[in-house]
Coordinates of C-alpha atoms in Angstrom, one line a residue:
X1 CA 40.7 79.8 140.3
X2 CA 40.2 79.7 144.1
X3 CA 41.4 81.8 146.5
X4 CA 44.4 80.3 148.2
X5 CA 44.4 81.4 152.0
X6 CA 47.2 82.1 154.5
X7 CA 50.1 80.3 154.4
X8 CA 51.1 81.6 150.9
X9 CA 51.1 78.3 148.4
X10 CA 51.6 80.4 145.6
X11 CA 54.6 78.9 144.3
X12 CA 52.8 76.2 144.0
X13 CA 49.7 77.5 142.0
X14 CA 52.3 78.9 140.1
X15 CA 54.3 75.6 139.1
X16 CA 51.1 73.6 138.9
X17 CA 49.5 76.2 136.4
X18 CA 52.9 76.3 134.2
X19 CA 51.8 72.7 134.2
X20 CA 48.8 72.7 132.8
X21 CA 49.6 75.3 130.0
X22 CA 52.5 73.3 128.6
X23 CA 50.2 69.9 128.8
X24 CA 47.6 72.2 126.9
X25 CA 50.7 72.6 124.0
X26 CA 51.1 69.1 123.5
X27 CA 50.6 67.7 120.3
X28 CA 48.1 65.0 119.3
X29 CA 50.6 62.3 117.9
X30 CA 53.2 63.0 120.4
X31 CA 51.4 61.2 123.2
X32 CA 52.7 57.9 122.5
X33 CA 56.6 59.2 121.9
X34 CA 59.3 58.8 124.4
X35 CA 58.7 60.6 127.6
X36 CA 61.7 59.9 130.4
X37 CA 63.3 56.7 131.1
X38 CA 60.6 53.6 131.3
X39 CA 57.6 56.3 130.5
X40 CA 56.6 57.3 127.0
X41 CA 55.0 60.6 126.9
X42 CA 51.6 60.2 128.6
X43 CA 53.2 58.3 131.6
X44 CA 55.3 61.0 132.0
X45 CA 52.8 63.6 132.1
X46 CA 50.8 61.1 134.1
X47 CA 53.2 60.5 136.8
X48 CA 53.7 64.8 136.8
X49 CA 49.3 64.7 137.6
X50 CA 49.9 63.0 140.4
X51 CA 51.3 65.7 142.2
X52 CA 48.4 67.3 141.5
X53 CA 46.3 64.4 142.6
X54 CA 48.4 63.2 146.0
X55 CA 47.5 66.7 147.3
X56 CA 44.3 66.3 147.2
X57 CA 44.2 63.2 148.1
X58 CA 46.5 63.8 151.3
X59 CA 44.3 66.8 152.5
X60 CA 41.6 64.2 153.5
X61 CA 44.4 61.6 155.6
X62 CA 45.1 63.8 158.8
X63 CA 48.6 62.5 160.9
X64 CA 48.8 61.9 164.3
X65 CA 52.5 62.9 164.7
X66 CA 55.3 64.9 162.4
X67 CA 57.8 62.6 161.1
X68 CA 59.0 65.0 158.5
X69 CA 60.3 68.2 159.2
X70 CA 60.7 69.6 156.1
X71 CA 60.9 69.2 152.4
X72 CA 64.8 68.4 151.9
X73 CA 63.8 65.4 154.6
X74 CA 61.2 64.2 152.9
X75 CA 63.6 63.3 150.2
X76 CA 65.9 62.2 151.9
X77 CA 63.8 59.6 154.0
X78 CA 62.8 58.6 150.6
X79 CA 66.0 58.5 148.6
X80 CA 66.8 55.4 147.2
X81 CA 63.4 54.4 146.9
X82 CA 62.0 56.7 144.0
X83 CA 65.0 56.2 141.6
X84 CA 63.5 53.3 139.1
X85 CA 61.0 51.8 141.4
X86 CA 58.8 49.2 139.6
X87 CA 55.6 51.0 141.7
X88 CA 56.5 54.2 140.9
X89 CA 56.8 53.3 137.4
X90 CA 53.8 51.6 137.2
X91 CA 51.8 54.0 138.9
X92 CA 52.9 56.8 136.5
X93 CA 51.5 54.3 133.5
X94 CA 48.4 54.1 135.7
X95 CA 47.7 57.8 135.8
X96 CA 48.8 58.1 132.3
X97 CA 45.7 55.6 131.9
X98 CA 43.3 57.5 133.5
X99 CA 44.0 60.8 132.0
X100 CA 42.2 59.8 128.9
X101 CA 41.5 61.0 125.4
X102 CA 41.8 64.2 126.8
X103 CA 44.5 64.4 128.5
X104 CA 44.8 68.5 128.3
X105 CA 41.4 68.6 129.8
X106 CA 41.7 66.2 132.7
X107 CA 44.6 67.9 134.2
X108 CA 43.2 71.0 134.4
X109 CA 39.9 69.3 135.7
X110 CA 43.1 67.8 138.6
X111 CA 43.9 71.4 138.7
X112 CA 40.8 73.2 139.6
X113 CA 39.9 70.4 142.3
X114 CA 43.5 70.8 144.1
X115 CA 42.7 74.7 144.3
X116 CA 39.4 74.0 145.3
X117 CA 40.8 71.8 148.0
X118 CA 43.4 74.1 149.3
X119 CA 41.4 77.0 149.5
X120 CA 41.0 77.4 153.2
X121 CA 42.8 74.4 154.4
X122 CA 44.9 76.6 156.5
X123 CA 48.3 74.4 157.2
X124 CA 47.5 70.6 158.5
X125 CA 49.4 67.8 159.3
X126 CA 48.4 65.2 156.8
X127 CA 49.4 61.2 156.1
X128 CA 51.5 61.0 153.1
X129 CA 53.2 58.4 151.1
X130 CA 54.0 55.8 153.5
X131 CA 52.1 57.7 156.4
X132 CA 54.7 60.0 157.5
X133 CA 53.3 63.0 158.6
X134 CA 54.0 66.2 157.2
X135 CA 52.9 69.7 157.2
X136 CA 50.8 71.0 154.5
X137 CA 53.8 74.0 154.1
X138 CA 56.6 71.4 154.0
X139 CA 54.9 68.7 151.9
X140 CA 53.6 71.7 148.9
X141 CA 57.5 72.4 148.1
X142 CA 58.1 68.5 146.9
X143 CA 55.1 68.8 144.7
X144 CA 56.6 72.5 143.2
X145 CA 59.8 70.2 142.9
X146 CA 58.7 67.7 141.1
X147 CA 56.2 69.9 139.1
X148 CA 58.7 72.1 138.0
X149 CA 62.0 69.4 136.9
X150 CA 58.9 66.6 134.9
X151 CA 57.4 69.8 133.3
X152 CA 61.2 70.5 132.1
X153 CA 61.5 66.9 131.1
X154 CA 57.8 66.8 129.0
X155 CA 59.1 70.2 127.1
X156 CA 62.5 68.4 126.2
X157 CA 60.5 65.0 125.2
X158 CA 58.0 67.1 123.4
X159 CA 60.4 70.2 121.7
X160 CA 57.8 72.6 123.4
X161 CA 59.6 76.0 124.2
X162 CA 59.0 76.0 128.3
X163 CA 60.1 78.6 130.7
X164 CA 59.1 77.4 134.5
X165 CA 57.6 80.6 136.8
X166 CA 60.9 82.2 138.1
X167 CA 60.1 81.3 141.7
X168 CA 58.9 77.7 141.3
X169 CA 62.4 77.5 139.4
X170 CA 64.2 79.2 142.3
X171 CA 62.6 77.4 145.0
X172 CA 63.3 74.0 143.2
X173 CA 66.9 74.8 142.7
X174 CA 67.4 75.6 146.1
X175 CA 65.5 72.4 147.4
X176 CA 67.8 70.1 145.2
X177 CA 70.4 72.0 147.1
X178 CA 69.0 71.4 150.4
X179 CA 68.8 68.1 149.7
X180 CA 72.3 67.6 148.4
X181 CA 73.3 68.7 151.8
X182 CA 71.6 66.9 153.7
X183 CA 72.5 63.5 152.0
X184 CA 75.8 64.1 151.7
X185 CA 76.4 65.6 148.3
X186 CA 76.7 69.2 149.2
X187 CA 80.8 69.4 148.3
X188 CA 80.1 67.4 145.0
X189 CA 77.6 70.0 143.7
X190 CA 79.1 72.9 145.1
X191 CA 82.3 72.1 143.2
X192 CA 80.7 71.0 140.2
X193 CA 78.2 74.7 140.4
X194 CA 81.3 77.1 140.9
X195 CA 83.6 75.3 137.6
X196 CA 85.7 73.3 140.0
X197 CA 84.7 70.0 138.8
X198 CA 82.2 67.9 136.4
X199 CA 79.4 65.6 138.6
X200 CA 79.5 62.2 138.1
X201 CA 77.7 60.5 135.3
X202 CA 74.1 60.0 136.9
X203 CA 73.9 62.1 139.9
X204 CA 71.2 63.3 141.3
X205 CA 70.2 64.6 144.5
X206 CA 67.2 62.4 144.5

């Protein structure tokens, strides 16, 4: 594995990783099984690639300004538009597509080249999903985010017994948090988190 220099990413090696080890478990005839919502299995685990991929991929689009300041904004300049979006969907079918016979195999080839890519990148502003710009630091907690809950969704489609790294757990928990408060949600999940109260049926904080 690469060295990964100064700023510390980590906690993202670290969720990325737990990735790839619990796609390694998979079985053979579970691939085409239900995965989450419109995805069966390999969707799911394709859509989970792409943060893997979009990293890489983002490293080579430099920005010209910061629009988003941190992590819990990125979501929340986004929210709404994830949830159930007919391109999102798709593009998780896509990369469940291109992964292959070997799925277990491609990802950690999408592994390798993200480390490869971050090792010395330092911390640059970079072009992401609709070209907001976004520091390096602040754009690697989404992708630990979204690494860490899908790899908790394939080991509940799949029955695999999965543990996420401590710290990718922790640092996704507290980012949902983050983001709860600043969309609104904060008294909603405090309440429900300290026994006060039950969520609503479907909430989510993204």
């Amino acid at each position: 594995m690469a060295s990964i220099t100064p700023p510390d990413y980590s906690v993202f090696v670290s969720a990325a990783t737990a990735f790839a080890d619990l796609v390694a478990l998979i079985p053979a005839t579970s691939w085409d099984g239900p995965g989450l919502g419109d995805w069966d299995l390999r969707s799911l685990v394709g859509h989970t690639s792409r943060s893997l991929i979009t990293v890489s991929s983002y490293l080579r689009i430099p920005a010209e300004r910061e629009d988003v300041t941190g992590p819990a904004h990125y979501y929340a300049l986004l929210r709404g538009y994830a949830a159930g979006s007919p391109d999102i969907v798709e593009r998780g079918r896509e990369a469940g597509r291109v992964l292959g016979a070997d799925p277990s195999a491609k990802v950690t080839e999408l592994l390798h080249q993200v480390f490869t890519d971050l090792d010395g990148a330092g911390d640059p502003l970079i072009a992401v999903i609709g070209g907001l710009g976004i520091q390096l630091s602040n754009y690697l907690p989404t992708r630990v985010f979204e690494l860490t809950v899908h790899s908790l969704d394939i080991a509940r489609a799949t029955g695999i017994d999965f543990a996420p790294p401590e710290q990718a757990l922790e640092a996704a928990t507290v980012l949902a948090a983050h983001i709860a408060a600043l969309t609104g949600q904060a008294a909603a999940l405090l309440t429900a988190l300290t026994g006060r109260g039950a969520l609503p049926a479907g909430f989510s904080v993204v």
